[in-house]
PDB file of C-alpha atoms in Angstrom:
ATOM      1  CA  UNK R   1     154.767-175.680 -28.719  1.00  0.00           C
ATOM      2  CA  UNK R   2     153.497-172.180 -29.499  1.00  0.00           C
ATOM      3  CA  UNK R   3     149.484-172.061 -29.761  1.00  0.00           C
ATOM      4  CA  UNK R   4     147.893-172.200 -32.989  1.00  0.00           C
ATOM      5  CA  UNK R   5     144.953-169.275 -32.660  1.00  0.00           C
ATOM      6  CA  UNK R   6     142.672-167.578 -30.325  1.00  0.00           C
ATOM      7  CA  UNK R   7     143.035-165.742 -27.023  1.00  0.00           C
ATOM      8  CA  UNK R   8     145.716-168.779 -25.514  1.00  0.00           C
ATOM      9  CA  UNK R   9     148.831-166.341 -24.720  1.00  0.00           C
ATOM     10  CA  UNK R  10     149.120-165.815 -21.019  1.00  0.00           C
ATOM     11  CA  UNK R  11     150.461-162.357 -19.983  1.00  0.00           C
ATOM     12  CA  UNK R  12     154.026-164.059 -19.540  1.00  0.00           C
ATOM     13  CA  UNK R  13     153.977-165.718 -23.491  1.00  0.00           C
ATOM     14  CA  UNK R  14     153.259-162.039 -24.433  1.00  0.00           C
ATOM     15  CA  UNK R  15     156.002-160.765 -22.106  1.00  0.00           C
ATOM     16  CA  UNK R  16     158.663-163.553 -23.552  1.00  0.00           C
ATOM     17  CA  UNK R  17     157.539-163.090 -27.232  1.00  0.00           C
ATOM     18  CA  UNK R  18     157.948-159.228 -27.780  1.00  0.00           C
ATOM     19  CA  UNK R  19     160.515-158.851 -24.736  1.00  0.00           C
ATOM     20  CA  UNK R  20     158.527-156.005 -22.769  1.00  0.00           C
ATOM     21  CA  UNK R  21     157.933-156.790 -18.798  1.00  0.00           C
ATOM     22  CA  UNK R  22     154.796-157.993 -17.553  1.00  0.00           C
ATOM     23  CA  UNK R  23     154.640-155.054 -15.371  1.00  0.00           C
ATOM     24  CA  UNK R  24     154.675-152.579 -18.632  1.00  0.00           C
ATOM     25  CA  UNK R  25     151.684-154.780 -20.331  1.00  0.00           C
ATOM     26  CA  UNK R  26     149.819-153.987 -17.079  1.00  0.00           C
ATOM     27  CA  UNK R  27     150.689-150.718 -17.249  1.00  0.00           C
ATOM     28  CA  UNK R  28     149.345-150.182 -20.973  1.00  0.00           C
ATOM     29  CA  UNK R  29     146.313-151.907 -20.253  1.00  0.00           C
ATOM     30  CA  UNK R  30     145.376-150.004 -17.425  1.00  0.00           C
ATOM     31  CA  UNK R  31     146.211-146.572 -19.008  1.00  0.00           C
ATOM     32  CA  UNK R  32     145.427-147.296 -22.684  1.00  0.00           C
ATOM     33  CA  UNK R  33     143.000-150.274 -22.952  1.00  0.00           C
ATOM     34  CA  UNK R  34     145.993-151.925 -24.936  1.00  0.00           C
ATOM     35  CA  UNK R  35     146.603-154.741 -25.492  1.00  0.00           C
ATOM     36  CA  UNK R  36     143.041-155.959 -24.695  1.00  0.00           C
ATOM     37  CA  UNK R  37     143.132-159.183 -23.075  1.00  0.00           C
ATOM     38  CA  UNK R  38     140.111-162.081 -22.838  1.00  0.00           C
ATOM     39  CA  UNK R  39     139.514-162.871 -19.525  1.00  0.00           C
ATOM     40  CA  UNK R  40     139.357-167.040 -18.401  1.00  0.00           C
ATOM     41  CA  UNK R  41     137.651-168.628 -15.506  1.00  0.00           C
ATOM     42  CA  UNK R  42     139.750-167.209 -11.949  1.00  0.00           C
ATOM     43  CA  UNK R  43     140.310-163.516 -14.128  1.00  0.00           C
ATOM     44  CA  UNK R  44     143.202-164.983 -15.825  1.00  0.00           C
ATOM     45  CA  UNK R  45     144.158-163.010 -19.321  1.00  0.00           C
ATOM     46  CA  UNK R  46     144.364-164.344 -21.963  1.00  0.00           C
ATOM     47  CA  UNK R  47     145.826-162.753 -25.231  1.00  0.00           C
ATOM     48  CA  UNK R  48     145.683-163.697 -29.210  1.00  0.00           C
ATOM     49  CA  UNK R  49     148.530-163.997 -31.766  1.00  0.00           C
ATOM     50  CA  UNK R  50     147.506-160.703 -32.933  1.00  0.00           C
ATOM     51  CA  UNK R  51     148.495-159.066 -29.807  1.00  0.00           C
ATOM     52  CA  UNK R  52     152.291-160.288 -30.410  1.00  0.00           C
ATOM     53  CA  UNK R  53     152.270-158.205 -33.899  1.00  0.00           C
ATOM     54  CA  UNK R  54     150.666-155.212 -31.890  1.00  0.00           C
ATOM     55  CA  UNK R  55     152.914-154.531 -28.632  1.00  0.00           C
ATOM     56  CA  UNK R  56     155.948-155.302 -31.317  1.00  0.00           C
ATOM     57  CA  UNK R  57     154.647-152.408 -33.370  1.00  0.00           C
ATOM     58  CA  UNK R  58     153.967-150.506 -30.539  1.00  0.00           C
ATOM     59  CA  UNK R  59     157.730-150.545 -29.516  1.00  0.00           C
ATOM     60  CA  UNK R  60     159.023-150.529 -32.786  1.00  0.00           C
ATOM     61  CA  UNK R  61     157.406-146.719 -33.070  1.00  0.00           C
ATOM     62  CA  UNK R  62     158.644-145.981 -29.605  1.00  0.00           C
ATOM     63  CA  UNK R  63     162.175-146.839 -30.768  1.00  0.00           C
ATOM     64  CA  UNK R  64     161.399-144.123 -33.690  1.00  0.00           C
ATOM     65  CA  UNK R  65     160.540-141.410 -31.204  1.00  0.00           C
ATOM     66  CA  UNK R  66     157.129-141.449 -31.073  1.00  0.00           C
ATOM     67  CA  UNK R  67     155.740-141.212 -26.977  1.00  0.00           C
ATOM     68  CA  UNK R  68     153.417-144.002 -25.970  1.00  0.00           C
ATOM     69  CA  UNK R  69     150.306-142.328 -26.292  1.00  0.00           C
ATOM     70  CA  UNK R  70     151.225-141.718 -29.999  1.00  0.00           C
ATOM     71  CA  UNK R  71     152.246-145.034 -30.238  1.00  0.00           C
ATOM     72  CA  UNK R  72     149.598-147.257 -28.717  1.00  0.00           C
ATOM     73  CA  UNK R  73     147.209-144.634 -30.521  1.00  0.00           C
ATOM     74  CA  UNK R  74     148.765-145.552 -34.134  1.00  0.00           C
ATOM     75  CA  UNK R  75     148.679-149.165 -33.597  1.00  0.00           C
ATOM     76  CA  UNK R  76     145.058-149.084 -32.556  1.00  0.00           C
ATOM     77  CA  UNK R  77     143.692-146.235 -34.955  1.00  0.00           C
ATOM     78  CA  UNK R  78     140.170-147.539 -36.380  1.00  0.00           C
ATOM     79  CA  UNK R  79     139.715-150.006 -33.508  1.00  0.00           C
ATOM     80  CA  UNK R  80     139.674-147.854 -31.053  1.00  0.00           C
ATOM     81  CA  UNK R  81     137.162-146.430 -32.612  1.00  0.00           C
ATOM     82  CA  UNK R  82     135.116-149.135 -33.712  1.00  0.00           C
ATOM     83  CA  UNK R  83     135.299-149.864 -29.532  1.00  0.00           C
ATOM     84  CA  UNK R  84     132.235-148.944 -27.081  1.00  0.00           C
ATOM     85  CA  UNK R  85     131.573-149.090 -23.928  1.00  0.00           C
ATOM     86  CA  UNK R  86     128.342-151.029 -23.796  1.00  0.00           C
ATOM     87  CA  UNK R  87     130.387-153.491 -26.227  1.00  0.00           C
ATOM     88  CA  UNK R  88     133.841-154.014 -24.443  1.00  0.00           C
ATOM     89  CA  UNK R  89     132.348-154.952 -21.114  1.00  0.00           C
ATOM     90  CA  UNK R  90     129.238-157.210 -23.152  1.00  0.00           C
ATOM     91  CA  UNK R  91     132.459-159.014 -25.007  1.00  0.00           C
ATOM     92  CA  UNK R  92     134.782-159.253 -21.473  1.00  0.00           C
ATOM     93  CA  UNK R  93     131.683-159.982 -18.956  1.00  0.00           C
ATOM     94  CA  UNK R  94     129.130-162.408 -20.726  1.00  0.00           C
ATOM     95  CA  UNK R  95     127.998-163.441 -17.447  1.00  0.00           C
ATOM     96  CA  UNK R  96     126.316-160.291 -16.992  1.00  0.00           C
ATOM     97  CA  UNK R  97     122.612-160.569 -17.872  1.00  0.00           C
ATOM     98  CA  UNK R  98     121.411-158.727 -20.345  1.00  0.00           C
ATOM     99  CA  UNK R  99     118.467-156.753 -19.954  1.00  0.00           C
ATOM    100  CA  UNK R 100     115.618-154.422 -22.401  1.00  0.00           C
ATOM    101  CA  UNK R 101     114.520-151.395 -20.429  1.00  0.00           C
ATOM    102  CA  UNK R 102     112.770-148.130 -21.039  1.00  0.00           C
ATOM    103  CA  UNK R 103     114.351-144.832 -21.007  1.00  0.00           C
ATOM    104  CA  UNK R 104     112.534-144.421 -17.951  1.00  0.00           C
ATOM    105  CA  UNK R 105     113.448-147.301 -16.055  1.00  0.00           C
ATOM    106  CA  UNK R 106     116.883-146.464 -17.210  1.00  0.00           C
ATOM    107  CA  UNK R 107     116.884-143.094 -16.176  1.00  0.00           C
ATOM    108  CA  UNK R 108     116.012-144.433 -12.529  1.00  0.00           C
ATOM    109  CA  UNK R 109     118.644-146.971 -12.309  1.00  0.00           C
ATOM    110  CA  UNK R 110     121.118-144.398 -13.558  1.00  0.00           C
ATOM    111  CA  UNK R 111     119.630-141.535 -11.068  1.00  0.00           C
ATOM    112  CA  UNK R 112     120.053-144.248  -8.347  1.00  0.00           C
ATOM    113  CA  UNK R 113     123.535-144.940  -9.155  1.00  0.00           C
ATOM    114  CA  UNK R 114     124.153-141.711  -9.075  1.00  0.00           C
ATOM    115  CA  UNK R 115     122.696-140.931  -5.723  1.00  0.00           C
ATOM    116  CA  UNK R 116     124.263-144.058  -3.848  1.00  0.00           C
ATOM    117  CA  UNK R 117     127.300-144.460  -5.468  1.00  0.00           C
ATOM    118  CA  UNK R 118     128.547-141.491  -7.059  1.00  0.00           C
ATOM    119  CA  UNK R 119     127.409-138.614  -4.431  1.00  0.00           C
ATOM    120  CA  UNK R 120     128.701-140.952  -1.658  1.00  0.00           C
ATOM    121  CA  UNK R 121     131.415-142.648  -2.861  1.00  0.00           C
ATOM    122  CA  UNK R 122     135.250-141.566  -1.510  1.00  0.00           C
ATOM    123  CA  UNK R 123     137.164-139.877  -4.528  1.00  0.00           C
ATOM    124  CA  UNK R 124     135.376-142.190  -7.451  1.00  0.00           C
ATOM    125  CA  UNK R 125     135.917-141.560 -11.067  1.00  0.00           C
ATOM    126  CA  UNK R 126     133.327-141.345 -13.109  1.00  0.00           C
ATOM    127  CA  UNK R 127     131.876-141.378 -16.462  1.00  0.00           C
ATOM    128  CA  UNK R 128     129.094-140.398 -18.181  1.00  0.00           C
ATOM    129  CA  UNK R 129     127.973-141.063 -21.228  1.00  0.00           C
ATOM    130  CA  UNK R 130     124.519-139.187 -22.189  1.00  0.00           C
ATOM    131  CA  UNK R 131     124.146-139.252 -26.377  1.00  0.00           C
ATOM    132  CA  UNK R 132     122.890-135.831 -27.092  1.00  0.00           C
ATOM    133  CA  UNK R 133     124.238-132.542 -25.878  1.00  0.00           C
ATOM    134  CA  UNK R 134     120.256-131.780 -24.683  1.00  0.00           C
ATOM    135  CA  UNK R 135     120.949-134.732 -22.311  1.00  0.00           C
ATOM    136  CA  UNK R 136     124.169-133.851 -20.457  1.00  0.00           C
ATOM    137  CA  UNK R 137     123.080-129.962 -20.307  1.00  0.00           C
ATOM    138  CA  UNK R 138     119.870-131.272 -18.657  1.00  0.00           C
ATOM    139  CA  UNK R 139     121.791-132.782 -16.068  1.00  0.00           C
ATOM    140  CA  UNK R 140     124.349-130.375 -16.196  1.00  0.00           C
ATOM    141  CA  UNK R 141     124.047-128.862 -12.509  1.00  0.00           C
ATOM    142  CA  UNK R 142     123.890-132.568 -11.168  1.00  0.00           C
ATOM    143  CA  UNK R 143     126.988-133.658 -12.641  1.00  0.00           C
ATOM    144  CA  UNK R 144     128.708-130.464 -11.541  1.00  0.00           C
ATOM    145  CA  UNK R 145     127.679-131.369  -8.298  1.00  0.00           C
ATOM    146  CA  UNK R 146     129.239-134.480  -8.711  1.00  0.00           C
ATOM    147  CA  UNK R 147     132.529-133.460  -9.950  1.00  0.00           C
ATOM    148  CA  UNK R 148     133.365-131.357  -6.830  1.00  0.00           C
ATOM    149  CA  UNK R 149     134.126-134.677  -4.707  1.00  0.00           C
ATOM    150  CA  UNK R 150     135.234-136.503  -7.648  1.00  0.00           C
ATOM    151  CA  UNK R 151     138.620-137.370  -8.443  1.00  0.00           C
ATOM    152  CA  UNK R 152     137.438-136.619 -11.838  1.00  0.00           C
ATOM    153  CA  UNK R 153     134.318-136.628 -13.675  1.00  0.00           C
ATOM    154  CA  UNK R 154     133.819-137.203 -17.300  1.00  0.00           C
ATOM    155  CA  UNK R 155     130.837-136.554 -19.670  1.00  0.00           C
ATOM    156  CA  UNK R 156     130.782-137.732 -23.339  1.00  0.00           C
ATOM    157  CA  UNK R 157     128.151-136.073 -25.844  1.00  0.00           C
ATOM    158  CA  UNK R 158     127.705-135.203 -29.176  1.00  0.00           C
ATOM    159  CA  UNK R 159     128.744-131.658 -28.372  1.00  0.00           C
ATOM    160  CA  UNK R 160     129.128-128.852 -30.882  1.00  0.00           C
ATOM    161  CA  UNK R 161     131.642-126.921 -28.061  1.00  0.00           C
ATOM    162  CA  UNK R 162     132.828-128.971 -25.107  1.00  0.00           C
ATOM    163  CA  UNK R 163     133.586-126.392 -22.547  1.00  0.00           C
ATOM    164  CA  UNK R 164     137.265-126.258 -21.631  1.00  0.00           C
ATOM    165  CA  UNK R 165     138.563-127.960 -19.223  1.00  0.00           C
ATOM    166  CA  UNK R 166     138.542-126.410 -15.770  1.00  0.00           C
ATOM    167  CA  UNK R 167     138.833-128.086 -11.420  1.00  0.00           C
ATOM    168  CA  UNK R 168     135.926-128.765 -10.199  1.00  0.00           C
ATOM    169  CA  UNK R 169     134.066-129.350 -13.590  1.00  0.00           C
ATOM    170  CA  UNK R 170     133.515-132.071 -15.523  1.00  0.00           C
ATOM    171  CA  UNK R 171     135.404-132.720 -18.497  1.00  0.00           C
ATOM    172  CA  UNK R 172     133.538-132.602 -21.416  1.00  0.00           C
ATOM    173  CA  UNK R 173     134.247-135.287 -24.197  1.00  0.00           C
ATOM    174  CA  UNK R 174     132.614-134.585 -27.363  1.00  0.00           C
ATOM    175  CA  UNK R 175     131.564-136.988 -30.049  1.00  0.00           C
ATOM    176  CA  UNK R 176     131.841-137.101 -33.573  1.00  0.00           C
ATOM    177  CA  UNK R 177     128.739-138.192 -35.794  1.00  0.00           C
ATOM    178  CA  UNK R 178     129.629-142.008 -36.166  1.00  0.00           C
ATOM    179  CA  UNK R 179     131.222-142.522 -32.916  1.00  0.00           C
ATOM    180  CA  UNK R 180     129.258-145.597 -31.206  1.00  0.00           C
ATOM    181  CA  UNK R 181     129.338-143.665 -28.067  1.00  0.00           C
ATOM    182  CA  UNK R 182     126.542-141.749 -29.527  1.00  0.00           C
ATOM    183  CA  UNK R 183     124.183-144.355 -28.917  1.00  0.00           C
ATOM    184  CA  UNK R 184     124.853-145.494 -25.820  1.00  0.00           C
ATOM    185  CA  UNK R 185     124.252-143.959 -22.184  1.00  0.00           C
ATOM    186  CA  UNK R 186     125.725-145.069 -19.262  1.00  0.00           C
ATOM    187  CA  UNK R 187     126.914-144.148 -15.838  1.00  0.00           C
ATOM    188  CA  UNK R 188     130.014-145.500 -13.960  1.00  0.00           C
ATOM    189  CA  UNK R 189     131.151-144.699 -10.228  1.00  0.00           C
ATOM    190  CA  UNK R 190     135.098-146.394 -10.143  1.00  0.00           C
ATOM    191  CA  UNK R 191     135.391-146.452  -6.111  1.00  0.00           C
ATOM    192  CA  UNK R 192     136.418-148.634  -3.691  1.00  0.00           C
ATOM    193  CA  UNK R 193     134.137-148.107  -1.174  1.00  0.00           C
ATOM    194  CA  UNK R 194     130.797-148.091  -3.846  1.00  0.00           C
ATOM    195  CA  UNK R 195     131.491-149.365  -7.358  1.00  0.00           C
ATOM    196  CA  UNK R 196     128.773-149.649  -9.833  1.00  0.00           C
ATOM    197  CA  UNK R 197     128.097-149.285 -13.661  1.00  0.00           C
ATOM    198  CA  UNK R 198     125.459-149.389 -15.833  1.00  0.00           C
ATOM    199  CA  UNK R 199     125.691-149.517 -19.552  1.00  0.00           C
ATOM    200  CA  UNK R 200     123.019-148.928 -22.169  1.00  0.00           C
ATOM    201  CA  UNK R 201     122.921-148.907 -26.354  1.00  0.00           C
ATOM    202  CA  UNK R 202     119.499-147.439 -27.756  1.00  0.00           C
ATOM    203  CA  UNK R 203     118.475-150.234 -29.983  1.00  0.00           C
ATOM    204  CA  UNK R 204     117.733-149.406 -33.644  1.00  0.00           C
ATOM    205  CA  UNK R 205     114.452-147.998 -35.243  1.00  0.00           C
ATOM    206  CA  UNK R 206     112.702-146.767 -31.918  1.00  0.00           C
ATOM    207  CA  UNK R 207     110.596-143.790 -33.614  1.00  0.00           C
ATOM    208  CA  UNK R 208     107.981-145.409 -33.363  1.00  0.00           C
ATOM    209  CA  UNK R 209     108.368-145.426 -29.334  1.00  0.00           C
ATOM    210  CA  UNK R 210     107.436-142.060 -27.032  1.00  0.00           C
ATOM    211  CA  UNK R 211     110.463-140.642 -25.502  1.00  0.00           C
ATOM    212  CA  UNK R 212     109.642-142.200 -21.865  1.00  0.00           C
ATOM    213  CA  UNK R 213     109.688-145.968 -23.728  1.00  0.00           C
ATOM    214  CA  UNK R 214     112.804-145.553 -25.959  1.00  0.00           C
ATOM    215  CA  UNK R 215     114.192-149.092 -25.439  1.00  0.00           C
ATOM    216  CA  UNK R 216     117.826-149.810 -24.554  1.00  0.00           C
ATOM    217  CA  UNK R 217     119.548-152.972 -24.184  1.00  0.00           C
ATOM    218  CA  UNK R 218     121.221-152.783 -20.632  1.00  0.00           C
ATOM    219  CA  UNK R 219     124.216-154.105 -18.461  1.00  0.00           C
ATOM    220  CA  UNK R 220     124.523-153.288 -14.818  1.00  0.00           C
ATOM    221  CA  UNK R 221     126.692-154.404 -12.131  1.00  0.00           C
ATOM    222  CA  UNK R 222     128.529-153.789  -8.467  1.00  0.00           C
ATOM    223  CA  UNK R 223     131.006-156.127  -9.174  1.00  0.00           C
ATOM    224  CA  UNK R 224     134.447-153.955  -8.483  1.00  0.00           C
ATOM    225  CA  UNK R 225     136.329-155.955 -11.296  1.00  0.00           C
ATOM    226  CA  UNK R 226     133.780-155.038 -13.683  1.00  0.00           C
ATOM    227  CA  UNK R 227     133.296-151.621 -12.899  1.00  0.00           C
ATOM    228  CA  UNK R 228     136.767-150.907 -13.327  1.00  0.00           C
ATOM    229  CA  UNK R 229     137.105-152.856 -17.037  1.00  0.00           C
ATOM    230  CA  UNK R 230     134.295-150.439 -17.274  1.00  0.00           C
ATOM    231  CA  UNK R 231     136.279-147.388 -16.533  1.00  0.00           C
ATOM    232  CA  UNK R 232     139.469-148.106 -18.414  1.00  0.00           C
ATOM    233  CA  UNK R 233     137.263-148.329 -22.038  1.00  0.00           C
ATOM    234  CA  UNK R 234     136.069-145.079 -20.971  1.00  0.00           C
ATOM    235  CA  UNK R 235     139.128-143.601 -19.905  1.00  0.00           C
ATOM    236  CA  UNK R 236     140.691-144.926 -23.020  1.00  0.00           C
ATOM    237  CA  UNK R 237     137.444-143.279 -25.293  1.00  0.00           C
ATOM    238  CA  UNK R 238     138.174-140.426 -23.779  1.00  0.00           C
ATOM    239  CA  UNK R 239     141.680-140.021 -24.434  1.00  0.00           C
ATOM    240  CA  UNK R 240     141.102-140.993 -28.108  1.00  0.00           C
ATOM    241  CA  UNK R 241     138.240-138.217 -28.275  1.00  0.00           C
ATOM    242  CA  UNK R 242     140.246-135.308 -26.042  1.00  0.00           C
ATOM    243  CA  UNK R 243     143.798-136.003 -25.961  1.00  0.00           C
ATOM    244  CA  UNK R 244     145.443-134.774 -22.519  1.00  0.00           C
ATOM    245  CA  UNK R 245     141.999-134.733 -20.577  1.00  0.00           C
ATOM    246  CA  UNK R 246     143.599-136.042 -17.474  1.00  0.00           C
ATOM    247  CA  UNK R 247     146.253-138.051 -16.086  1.00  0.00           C
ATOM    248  CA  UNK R 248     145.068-138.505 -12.656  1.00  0.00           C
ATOM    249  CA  UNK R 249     142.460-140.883 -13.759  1.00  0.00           C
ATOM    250  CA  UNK R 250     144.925-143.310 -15.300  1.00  0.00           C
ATOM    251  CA  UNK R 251     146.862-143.915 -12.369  1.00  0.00           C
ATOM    252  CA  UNK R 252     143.936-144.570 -10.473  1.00  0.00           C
ATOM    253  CA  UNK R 253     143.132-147.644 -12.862  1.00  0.00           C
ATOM    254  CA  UNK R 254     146.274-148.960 -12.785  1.00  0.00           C
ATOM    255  CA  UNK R 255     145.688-151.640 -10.593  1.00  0.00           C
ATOM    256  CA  UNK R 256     143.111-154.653 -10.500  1.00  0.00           C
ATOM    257  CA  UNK R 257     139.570-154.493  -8.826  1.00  0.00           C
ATOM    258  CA  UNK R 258     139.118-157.412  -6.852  1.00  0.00           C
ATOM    259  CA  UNK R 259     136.187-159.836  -8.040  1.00  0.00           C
ATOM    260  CA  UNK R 260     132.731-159.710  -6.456  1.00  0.00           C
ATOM    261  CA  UNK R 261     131.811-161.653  -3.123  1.00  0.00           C
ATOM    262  CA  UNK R 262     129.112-165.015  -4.081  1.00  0.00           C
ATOM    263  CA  UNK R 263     127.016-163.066  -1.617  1.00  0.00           C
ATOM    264  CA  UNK R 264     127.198-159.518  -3.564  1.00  0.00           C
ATOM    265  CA  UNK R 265     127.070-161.240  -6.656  1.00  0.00           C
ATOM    266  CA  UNK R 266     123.409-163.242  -5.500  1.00  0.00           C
ATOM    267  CA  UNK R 267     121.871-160.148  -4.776  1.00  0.00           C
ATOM    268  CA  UNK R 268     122.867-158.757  -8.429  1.00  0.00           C
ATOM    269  CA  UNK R 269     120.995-161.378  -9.651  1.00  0.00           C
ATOM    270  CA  UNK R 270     117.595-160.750  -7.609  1.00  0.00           C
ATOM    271  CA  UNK R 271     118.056-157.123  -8.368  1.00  0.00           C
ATOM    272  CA  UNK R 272     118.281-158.369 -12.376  1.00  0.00           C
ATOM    273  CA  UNK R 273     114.990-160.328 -11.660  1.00  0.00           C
ATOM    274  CA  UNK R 274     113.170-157.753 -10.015  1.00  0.00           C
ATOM    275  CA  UNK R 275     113.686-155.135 -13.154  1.00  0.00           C
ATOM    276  CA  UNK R 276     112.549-157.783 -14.882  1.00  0.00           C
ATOM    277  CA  UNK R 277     109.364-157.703 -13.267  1.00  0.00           C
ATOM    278  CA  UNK R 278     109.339-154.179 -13.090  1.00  0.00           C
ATOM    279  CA  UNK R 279     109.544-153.128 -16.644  1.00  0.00           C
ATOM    280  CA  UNK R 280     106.570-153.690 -18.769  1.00  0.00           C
ATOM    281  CA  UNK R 281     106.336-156.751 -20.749  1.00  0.00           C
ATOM    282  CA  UNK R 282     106.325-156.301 -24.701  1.00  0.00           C
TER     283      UNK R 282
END
């Protein structure tokens, strides 16, 4: 018996209901962020009734002539949009704890992730996201640093003109006015040897806050599966915002991050209660 509603389609109901192989969903979904699966107890996905329409559409403008990109892009206009970062990996990870930290707090965490994870890291991808061009040109010799032993480095801002794109550099992404992005700042490091992520959205009506206490709702983590659900958003973000910014990155997220150890995943959780400790109360 077929199921009624919600996410109850495993990835072989999708496969037998639209007729493309498992192997192509995975495929998609690591270099598109389609379909977008929920994720069940064990990492099992989990897909909606919803999803059946979409891949059918999907090949039904492939058979037209349109290339995948186009495709999966015209299927998802408007959501893809609507999608960011901070929210994707809030909505696929609830287990993560959510914390309310200062810009300066969260400039340290990011600055440490950077350090530990992204300068030392073996070929890591990574993203940034920093809201306001003043932002990522502050940090613009850092991230340059960064991008010489990266596989690839990208920075998304609301940039008037996003330099071209060049080795060695990162690319710039710019955003338009009502792009979510533009509220959020994070920091991602997709490695094997040091994952990590942390992702931020400035919550609403902070004038009244100086600069240093700006207060952002924040999720971090080290675990490898996370960090690269993480990484495929912003991959995806960043196709949608500059089309043909890379195609290295996507076949580096093509497979599955293994889950955290109980052991890294208990010290993630003493790290969450020390920054609670840390950051002022309110």
């Amino acid at each position: 018996m077929e199921p009624s509603s919600g996410a109850t389609l495993t990835i072989g109901d999708l496969a037998a209901r639209t007729g493309v192989p498992v192997a192509t969903i995975r495929s998609w979904e690591s270099r598109y962020g389609f379909p977008s699966p929920t994720r069940q107890a064990g990492r099992h996905r989990r897909y909606a009734e919803g999803d059946v329409a979409a891949v059918l559409e999907v090949v039904r403008h492939r058979s037209g002539g349109l290339g995948l990109g186009a495709a999966v892009r015209r299927v998802t206009a408007g959501s893809v949009r609507a999608r960011s970062v901070f929210a994707e990996v809030r909505r696929q990870h609830p287990e993560l704890g959510l914390q309310v930290l200062s810009k300066r707090t969260l400039g340290g965490l990011s600055r440490a992730i950077e350090d530990e994870c992204c300068a030392r890291a073996a070929d890591p991808l990574l993203f940034g996201g920093f809201q306001r061009e003043e932002f990522l040109r502050g940090s613009q010799e850092r991230w340059v640093d960064l991008a010489r032993t990266a596989r690839v480095a990208v920075a998304f801002a609301h940039l008037e003109d996003p330099a071209s794109t060049r080795p060695g550099a990162p690319v710039e992404v710019a955003l338009p006015d009502d792009a979510p992005l533009a509220r959020e700042w994070f920091v991602i490091c997709d490695a094997a040897d040091l994952p990590a992520c942390m992702v931020a959205v400035e919550l609403p009506s902070t004038r009244q806050h100086a600069e240093a206490q700006r207060p952002f709702e924040v999720l971090w983590s080290v675990d490898p599966a996370v960090v690269r659900h993480a990484s495929r958003v912003a991959a995806t973000l960043a196709e949608e915002y500059r089309p043909g910014w890379s195609s290295r990155a996507f076949a580096a997220l093509a497979e599955d991050a293994p889950p955290a150890s109980d052991d890294l995943r208990r010290a993630a959780e003493l790290f969450d209660r020390m920054l609670g400790y840390l950051e002022p109360r309110r």
